[in-house]
Every structure is written in C-alpha cells, then in structure tokens.
Short mmCIF file of C-alpha atoms in Angstrom, two decimals:
data_model
loop_
_atom_site.label_atom_id
_atom_site.label_comp_id
_atom_site.label_asym_id
_atom_site.label_seq_id
_atom_site.Cartn_x
_atom_site.Cartn_y
_atom_site.Cartn_z
CA UNK A 1 -14.95 85.97 -10.12
CA UNK A 2 -16.81 82.54 -11.57
CA UNK A 3 -19.48 84.54 -13.00
CA UNK A 4 -17.96 87.58 -14.21
CA UNK A 5 -16.80 88.04 -17.78
CA UNK A 6 -13.49 86.36 -18.56
CA UNK A 7 -10.89 87.89 -21.46
CA UNK A 8 -8.74 85.23 -22.38
CA UNK A 9 -5.97 85.64 -24.55
CA UNK A 10 -6.47 82.74 -26.78
CA UNK A 11 -10.40 81.57 -26.07
CA UNK A 12 -10.99 85.28 -26.55
CA UNK A 13 -14.21 86.99 -24.20
CA UNK A 14 -16.13 84.50 -22.51
CA UNK A 15 -19.43 84.67 -20.44
CA UNK A 16 -18.08 83.57 -17.30
CA UNK A 17 -15.75 80.86 -16.21
CA UNK A 18 -18.29 78.08 -16.35
CA UNK A 19 -17.20 74.88 -18.53
CA UNK A 20 -19.70 71.88 -19.38
CA UNK A 21 -17.44 69.01 -19.38
CA UNK A 22 -17.52 66.26 -21.58
CA UNK A 23 -19.91 63.59 -20.81
CA UNK A 24 -20.60 60.35 -23.39
CA UNK A 25 -24.61 60.38 -23.91
CA UNK A 26 -24.67 57.50 -26.81
CA UNK A 27 -27.44 59.28 -28.92
CA UNK A 28 -26.03 59.22 -32.14
CA UNK A 29 -27.75 57.86 -35.06
CA UNK A 30 -26.80 54.59 -36.86
CA UNK A 31 -24.10 56.50 -38.89
CA UNK A 32 -22.54 57.73 -35.85
CA UNK A 33 -23.98 61.30 -36.75
CA UNK A 34 -25.19 63.67 -34.18
CA UNK A 35 -29.04 64.79 -34.58
CA UNK A 36 -30.81 67.83 -33.95
CA UNK A 37 -31.87 66.76 -30.29
CA UNK A 38 -28.07 67.02 -29.44
CA UNK A 39 -28.22 70.40 -30.71
CA UNK A 40 -30.89 71.48 -28.80
CA UNK A 41 -29.09 69.69 -25.70
CA UNK A 42 -26.26 71.57 -26.37
CA UNK A 43 -27.85 74.83 -27.19
CA UNK A 44 -30.09 75.10 -23.96
CA UNK A 45 -27.11 74.93 -21.64
CA UNK A 46 -25.39 77.59 -24.17
CA UNK A 47 -28.47 80.03 -24.01
CA UNK A 48 -28.65 79.51 -20.01
CA UNK A 49 -24.80 80.64 -20.19
CA UNK A 50 -22.33 78.05 -19.94
CA UNK A 51 -19.67 79.91 -21.45
CA UNK A 52 -17.54 77.08 -23.30
CA UNK A 53 -18.73 73.64 -23.93
CA UNK A 54 -16.71 70.65 -24.21
CA UNK A 55 -18.54 67.70 -26.51
CA UNK A 56 -19.46 64.20 -25.49
CA UNK A 57 -15.84 62.33 -26.48
CA UNK A 58 -15.88 62.19 -30.65
CA UNK A 59 -14.61 59.35 -32.10
CA UNK A 60 -11.76 59.84 -34.72
CA UNK A 61 -11.43 56.66 -36.81
CA UNK A 62 -14.02 53.43 -36.20
CA UNK A 63 -11.18 51.35 -35.05
CA UNK A 64 -10.78 53.41 -32.03
CA UNK A 65 -14.81 53.11 -30.78
CA UNK A 66 -15.39 51.40 -27.89
CA UNK A 67 -19.10 52.64 -27.28
CA UNK A 68 -22.77 52.20 -28.28
CA UNK A 69 -24.39 54.84 -30.34
CA UNK A 70 -21.26 57.58 -30.01
CA UNK A 71 -20.66 60.26 -32.44
CA UNK A 72 -17.97 60.06 -34.86
CA UNK A 73 -15.72 62.92 -36.74
CA UNK A 74 -14.49 60.34 -39.25
CA UNK A 75 -16.55 61.04 -42.60
CA UNK A 76 -17.78 64.14 -43.98
CA UNK A 77 -21.65 62.77 -43.13
CA UNK A 78 -20.57 62.96 -39.70
CA UNK A 79 -18.44 66.10 -39.83
CA UNK A 80 -21.55 67.87 -41.53
CA UNK A 81 -23.97 66.53 -38.60
CA UNK A 82 -21.66 68.52 -36.10
CA UNK A 83 -22.33 71.89 -38.01
CA UNK A 84 -25.79 71.85 -36.49
CA UNK A 85 -24.40 71.43 -32.60
CA UNK A 86 -21.39 74.57 -33.34
CA UNK A 87 -24.37 76.81 -34.93
CA UNK A 88 -26.88 76.62 -32.16
CA UNK A 89 -24.17 77.19 -29.58
CA UNK A 90 -22.36 80.03 -31.48
CA UNK A 91 -25.97 81.63 -31.75
CA UNK A 92 -26.32 81.87 -27.88
CA UNK A 93 -22.41 83.35 -27.75
CA UNK A 94 -20.55 80.25 -25.98
CA UNK A 95 -17.58 78.75 -27.59
CA UNK A 96 -17.70 75.08 -28.17
CA UNK A 97 -14.53 72.51 -28.61
CA UNK A 98 -14.74 68.91 -30.14
CA UNK A 99 -13.34 66.47 -27.72
CA UNK A 100 -11.20 63.77 -29.75
CA UNK A 101 -11.28 60.26 -28.60
CA UNK A 102 -9.92 57.04 -29.34
CA UNK A 103 -10.46 54.19 -26.78
CA UNK A 104 -7.47 51.77 -27.47
CA UNK A 105 -8.14 48.82 -25.26
CA UNK A 106 -11.55 49.89 -23.42
CA UNK A 107 -13.53 47.87 -26.38
CA UNK A 108 -14.51 44.95 -28.09
CA UNK A 109 -14.59 43.85 -31.30
CA UNK A 110 -18.06 44.23 -31.67
CA UNK A 111 -17.18 47.98 -31.85
CA UNK A 112 -14.21 48.10 -33.86
CA UNK A 113 -15.61 46.41 -37.20
CA UNK A 114 -14.36 42.71 -36.25
CA UNK A 115 -10.84 43.42 -35.54
CA UNK A 116 -9.20 43.38 -31.84
CA UNK A 117 -8.71 46.79 -30.36
CA UNK A 118 -5.23 48.26 -30.36
CA UNK A 119 -3.23 49.75 -27.33
CA UNK A 120 -0.04 50.11 -26.13
CA UNK A 121 0.85 46.79 -24.87
CA UNK A 122 -1.74 43.12 -25.41
CA UNK A 123 -2.80 43.73 -21.77
CA UNK A 124 -6.84 43.36 -21.56
CA UNK A 125 -9.15 45.40 -19.39
CA UNK A 126 -10.04 43.69 -16.31
CA UNK A 127 -14.15 43.46 -15.64
CA UNK A 128 -17.00 43.36 -18.29
CA UNK A 129 -17.55 45.86 -20.57
CA UNK A 130 -21.06 47.50 -19.93
CA UNK A 131 -21.73 48.12 -23.46
CA UNK A 132 -21.76 44.86 -24.61
CA UNK A 133 -22.22 42.41 -21.39
CA UNK A 134 -18.59 40.73 -22.37
CA UNK A 135 -15.32 40.83 -21.28
CA UNK A 136 -13.18 43.50 -22.78
CA UNK A 137 -11.57 42.48 -26.09
CA UNK A 138 -7.87 41.31 -26.16
CA UNK A 139 -5.78 44.28 -27.63
CA UNK A 140 -2.97 44.28 -29.87
CA UNK A 141 -0.28 46.06 -29.34
CA UNK A 142 0.29 48.85 -32.14
CA UNK A 143 3.57 48.18 -33.95
CA UNK A 144 6.16 51.15 -33.78
CA UNK A 145 5.46 52.51 -37.65
CA UNK A 146 1.71 52.08 -36.92
CA UNK A 147 1.56 55.00 -34.32
CA UNK A 148 2.10 57.67 -37.08
CA UNK A 149 -1.30 56.19 -38.19
CA UNK A 150 -3.01 57.04 -35.13
CA UNK A 151 -1.98 60.68 -34.91
CA UNK A 152 -3.14 60.74 -38.49
CA UNK A 153 -6.72 59.60 -37.35
CA UNK A 154 -6.64 62.60 -34.79
CA UNK A 155 -5.25 65.34 -37.22
CA UNK A 156 -8.27 64.24 -39.61
CA UNK A 157 -10.06 64.60 -37.04
CA UNK A 158 -9.07 68.07 -35.58
CA UNK A 159 -9.66 69.31 -38.98
CA UNK A 160 -12.66 67.94 -39.86
CA UNK A 161 -13.71 69.71 -36.23
CA UNK A 162 -12.84 73.21 -38.15
CA UNK A 163 -14.49 72.24 -41.14
CA UNK A 164 -17.64 71.71 -38.84
CA UNK A 165 -17.25 75.37 -37.27
CA UNK A 166 -15.98 74.09 -33.67
CA UNK A 167 -13.65 76.89 -31.96
CA UNK A 168 -11.18 73.81 -31.00
CA UNK A 169 -10.74 70.00 -30.20
CA UNK A 170 -9.74 69.06 -27.05
CA UNK A 171 -7.21 65.73 -27.11
CA UNK A 172 -8.80 63.04 -24.76
CA UNK A 173 -5.39 61.89 -23.34
CA UNK A 174 -7.17 60.53 -20.21
CA UNK A 175 -9.49 58.28 -18.16
CA UNK A 176 -7.85 54.97 -19.35
CA UNK A 177 -8.05 55.54 -23.22
CA UNK A 178 -5.48 55.07 -25.79
CA UNK A 179 -2.92 57.84 -24.70
CA UNK A 180 -2.97 56.99 -20.80
CA UNK A 181 -2.60 53.54 -21.83
CA UNK A 182 0.96 54.98 -23.07
CA UNK A 183 1.57 56.92 -20.16
CA UNK A 184 0.47 54.05 -17.39
CA UNK A 185 3.44 52.03 -16.84
CA UNK A 186 0.94 49.16 -15.19
CA UNK A 187 -0.14 48.67 -18.95
CA UNK A 188 2.66 49.69 -21.36
CA UNK A 189 5.38 47.28 -21.79
CA UNK A 190 6.62 48.60 -24.30
CA UNK A 191 10.83 47.86 -25.70
CA UNK A 192 10.60 50.33 -28.24
CA UNK A 193 11.09 54.11 -27.99
CA UNK A 194 7.31 54.20 -26.70
CA UNK A 195 7.73 52.44 -23.53
CA UNK A 196 10.24 51.87 -20.66
CA UNK A 197 11.61 55.27 -19.60
CA UNK A 198 9.21 58.08 -18.38
CA UNK A 199 10.62 60.19 -21.32
CA UNK A 200 9.45 57.08 -23.81
CA UNK A 201 5.93 56.33 -21.94
CA UNK A 202 4.93 60.40 -22.67
CA UNK A 203 6.27 60.49 -26.06
CA UNK A 204 2.85 58.98 -27.97
CA UNK A 205 0.97 61.82 -26.28
CA UNK A 206 3.88 64.87 -26.61
CA UNK A 207 3.92 63.70 -30.72
CA UNK A 208 0.50 63.82 -31.22
CA UNK A 209 0.14 67.17 -29.51
CA UNK A 210 2.95 68.67 -31.31
CA UNK A 211 1.30 67.64 -34.79
CA UNK A 212 -2.45 68.78 -33.59
CA UNK A 213 -0.47 72.28 -32.43
CA UNK A 214 1.14 72.52 -35.53
CA UNK A 215 -2.41 71.96 -37.78
CA UNK A 216 -4.48 74.12 -35.32
CA UNK A 217 -2.34 76.57 -33.53
CA UNK A 218 -2.49 76.96 -29.48
CA UNK A 219 -5.64 79.09 -29.10
CA UNK A 220 -7.89 75.69 -30.51
CA UNK A 221 -6.37 72.97 -28.48
CA UNK A 222 -6.55 71.50 -25.42
CA UNK A 223 -5.24 68.45 -23.70
CA UNK A 224 -7.85 66.47 -21.19
CA UNK A 225 -5.08 64.20 -18.42
CA UNK A 226 -6.16 62.39 -15.23
CA UNK A 227 -3.08 61.43 -13.65
CA UNK A 228 -5.18 60.56 -10.37
CA UNK A 229 -8.79 59.44 -10.75
CA UNK A 230 -10.96 57.60 -9.40
CA UNK A 231 -11.06 53.46 -9.91
CA UNK A 232 -13.63 51.01 -9.02
CA UNK A 233 -13.99 52.09 -5.34
CA UNK A 234 -10.77 53.40 -4.64
CA UNK A 235 -8.27 56.23 -6.61
CA UNK A 236 -5.40 55.56 -8.79
CA UNK A 237 -2.47 57.17 -9.89
CA UNK A 238 0.19 57.07 -12.66
CA UNK A 239 3.13 55.14 -11.51
CA UNK A 240 6.00 57.24 -11.14
CA UNK A 241 3.37 60.02 -10.68
CA UNK A 242 6.21 62.79 -9.41
CA UNK A 243 8.79 62.08 -12.31
CA UNK A 244 5.83 61.96 -15.00
CA UNK A 245 4.48 65.67 -14.30
CA UNK A 246 8.11 66.97 -14.00
CA UNK A 247 8.86 65.50 -17.17
CA UNK A 248 5.34 65.99 -19.47
CA UNK A 249 4.16 69.33 -18.48
CA UNK A 250 7.27 71.43 -19.22
CA UNK A 251 7.27 69.23 -22.67
CA UNK A 252 3.91 70.82 -23.12
CA UNK A 253 4.86 74.40 -22.73
CA UNK A 254 8.04 73.91 -24.47
CA UNK A 255 5.96 72.71 -27.56
CA UNK A 256 3.47 75.76 -27.50
CA UNK A 257 0.44 74.20 -25.64
CA UNK A 258 -1.15 76.97 -23.38
CA UNK A 259 -4.90 74.79 -22.08
CA UNK A 260 -4.99 71.67 -19.62
CA UNK A 261 -8.15 69.72 -18.36
CA UNK A 262 -6.96 67.99 -15.69
CA UNK A 263 -10.17 65.49 -14.94
CA UNK A 264 -10.44 63.33 -12.04
CA UNK A 265 -13.21 61.07 -13.58
CA UNK A 266 -16.23 60.71 -11.09
CA UNK A 267 -13.88 60.58 -7.99
CA UNK A 268 -13.19 63.30 -5.29
CA UNK A 269 -11.74 66.57 -6.81
CA UNK A 270 -9.53 67.55 -3.47
CA UNK A 271 -7.78 63.77 -3.57
CA UNK A 272 -7.30 63.52 -7.55
CA UNK A 273 -7.16 66.31 -9.66
CA UNK A 274 -7.52 69.05 -7.15
CA UNK A 275 -4.03 67.47 -6.17
CA UNK A 276 -2.13 66.88 -9.33
CA UNK A 277 -3.45 70.90 -10.27
CA UNK A 278 -1.33 71.89 -6.82
CA UNK A 279 1.86 70.16 -8.50
CA UNK A 280 1.36 71.10 -11.80
CA UNK A 281 0.45 74.91 -10.92
CA UNK A 282 3.84 75.96 -10.08
CA UNK A 283 5.15 74.52 -13.63
CA UNK A 284 2.22 75.82 -15.29
CA UNK A 285 1.14 79.20 -15.77
CA UNK A 286 -1.51 78.80 -18.66
CA UNK A 287 -4.86 78.01 -18.06
CA UNK A 288 -5.80 75.23 -15.80
CA UNK A 289 -9.40 74.20 -16.14
CA UNK A 290 -10.79 71.27 -14.03
CA UNK A 291 -13.36 70.57 -10.92
CA UNK A 292 -16.46 68.22 -12.00
CA UNK A 293 -17.77 67.78 -8.50
CA UNK A 294 -17.11 70.79 -6.55
CA UNK A 295 -19.66 73.32 -5.05
CA UNK A 296 -20.26 76.63 -6.05
CA UNK A 297 -18.32 77.63 -3.25
CA UNK A 298 -15.18 75.50 -3.77
CA UNK A 299 -15.03 76.50 -7.50
CA UNK A 300 -14.89 80.15 -6.24
CA UNK A 301 -12.20 79.43 -3.74
CA UNK A 302 -10.34 77.40 -6.22
CA UNK A 303 -10.46 80.13 -8.80
CA UNK A 304 -9.72 83.20 -6.01
CA UNK A 305 -6.58 81.30 -4.98
CA UNK A 306 -5.29 80.83 -8.59
CA UNK A 307 -5.40 76.79 -8.75
CA UNK A 308 -8.10 77.22 -11.27
CA UNK A 309 -9.11 79.15 -14.22
CA UNK A 310 -12.17 78.05 -15.52
CA UNK A 311 -14.53 75.31 -13.38
CA UNK A 312 -15.89 72.27 -15.33
CA UNK A 313 -19.05 70.50 -14.17
CA UNK A 314 -20.67 67.41 -15.67
CA UNK A 315 -23.43 65.96 -13.85
CA UNK A 316 -24.45 68.83 -12.42
CA UNK A 317 -24.82 70.55 -15.67
CA UNK A 318 -26.79 67.35 -16.94
CA UNK A 319 -28.91 67.48 -14.18
CA UNK A 320 -29.40 71.24 -14.46
CA UNK A 321 -30.02 72.79 -17.95
CA UNK A 322 -30.47 75.97 -16.23
CA UNK A 323 -27.34 75.37 -14.12
CA UNK A 324 -25.64 79.17 -14.64
CA UNK A 325 -29.24 80.69 -13.74
CA UNK A 326 -29.21 78.43 -10.50
CA UNK A 327 -25.89 79.68 -9.44
CA UNK A 328 -26.89 83.31 -10.26
CA UNK A 329 -30.09 83.22 -8.15
CA UNK A 330 -28.29 80.97 -5.34
CA UNK A 331 -31.33 78.26 -5.91
CA UNK A 332 -30.01 74.54 -4.92
CA UNK A 333 -28.81 72.06 -7.52
CA UNK A 334 -30.95 69.20 -8.62
CA UNK A 335 -28.54 66.35 -7.96
CA UNK A 336 -28.04 63.42 -11.13
CA UNK A 337 -29.89 60.44 -10.97
CA UNK A 338 -29.55 57.64 -13.31
CA UNK A 339 -32.67 58.01 -15.06
CA UNK A 340 -31.94 61.50 -16.87
CA UNK A 341 -29.43 59.70 -19.05
CA UNK A 342 -32.08 58.06 -20.61
CA UNK A 343 -33.28 61.30 -22.59
CA UNK A 344 -31.55 64.08 -24.02
CA UNK A 345 -32.79 67.37 -22.06
#
C-alpha cells in the first residue's frame, strides 16, 4: 500500500504514499533566494520516488522571519528562484507544495529588520534562540485591525507560490509559530475576538485558511497542525485540547479544506500526533498525513488501519536520499546525524 500508486481526488496520481516533510535547512543565499544546490537536493528525493515534497518553511514577509539563511517567497526575485526547484521536481514526476511560514514570537529583532516580532500577545518565548545565541525577542501583540495585514502576507505568498509553479501550499499553523500562538491559551491572553473562548482562539487560523482556500481552491491548500508535540524533554498539548479539536476540525471541513498534516515535531508519533489523528479521524473523512518517526512497518499498519492516507518522513529522508529505493529493496535506513545538517546532499 505504502509504495503502490495512489490516486487522490485532489492531488491526482501519485507515485506512492511517501511524503518528504518540511525541514528547515538554512541554505538560502544572502537575498533569501533558494539556490541550485537546493534544487538538486529536492530533485534527488523526487528522482528516487518520493511522491510529494513539502518544502522547508518559507517566509511570507521579512517581519515573519526568525532563522538564519532561510528562504522567502516575498519578492519577485525570491519567487523566481523557486522555479528551478519546482521544475526539477516536476521533471522527476513528483508533486511539491510550498510551506508558508511566519515565526511570530519565535524570533528576534535581529531577523525582523530591527522591529519587535509580533504574536498573539506580548509573552516572550522562554530559553535561548539558537539562531543568534540571545533570548527570544519580546513580541508585540498584534492589534485587531492589523491581523488582516498578516493574512495578506500569506495570501501574497500563496499567489507567489503558484506563480513559481508549486502544486500548492501548506499553511504552517503548527510548532509554536504565529498561528499556534493564537491557538494556545497559555500564550494567547487577548480580550478581543481572537482570544479567550475556543472559537476565538481558532479564529486566526480559520480566517486565514478560508482566504487561501478562496484564492487557490481545495486541491492546492493543506494545513499543518501540531496539537500535541515534543517540547524539551516532554510532551505538550494545547490547553482545552478536546474542545479545540471538536470545534476546529469540523470548521475546517465546513469551509472546504480537505488536506491535513498532523505533525509531532521530533517526538514519538504514538504519544503525540498518532494520538491526535485517532481523535481527528472520526471527524475527518479526508486526507490526513503524518508519521515523521515511523518505521516502514509501522507506517504500513497506519495506512492499512485507515488512520493515515500518506506518510511523512523528515530525518530518514534527509539521511537517505535513496529512501524509497531502500524501502523497496528492504535495505536498512541510515540514521540522521548532526553532521548531515551541514551540507545539502
């Protein structure tokens, strides 16, 4: 099932059910354009047989940056640079979606042009930012009337992605970044229509998704969520998790969204995203992808039991450019090592 042809009503005919998950690589040039090396990196995975590639997080506006040397899809030059990636991937017969990203408070003025990062609130993220060795910046809570400006950043990024010949976009609403800062009651202390009740904390993500669906259509829009994920040495769930899912998932379906990526962010699948997928599946008859850390046999089981429709892998695909070939031939998979992050192979 995993490695068989997969016909999906929105995505069309796919080589199999293998998805390359988004992974920040930080190899963009000084203008935040992707390079020929990145095009080769993605093309190698497509040539090996990965059916669907989700790009590394791609910044929709300079004020949404939070990392060193990550690609943008904001200027015409940046948009044009992505065409070499989409062309190479399409030549190998694979599909590719651009992951649209705004870091929110997971940032610092060093990355946002000297202005404070924005968030749902003014609560500073804890710890040290590994990108610059400093504490995270103290964010500024977005004013209610500013929120449509952020939607416009994503809207333009989505239109730019289509202009760069992507097959679609993934809205990154996960992993503690901007949209997740609205979902999370531990961060979101707003008193306007974007804070407080479950419905209000979901409003940012729902309004944003509806706008992008209206521009691109259901066949070109996917959402990434991480209601449960690894955090430090433990796991972290959204506060009011059950109520959040019971409201959010039917609302996504009502507006016409049909593709979800449930991510666990470097955590055990069964304790995080696998558990969430089992909650979501009865409410969601459409495409769900997830996995990340699963072994091939476990992935096959999740597909056979109907929890997943496609399986995402990140570290295994980074460490094994011939990942699909290894699966087909039953060869062992190389584990990812930190040295592998220093080059694009």
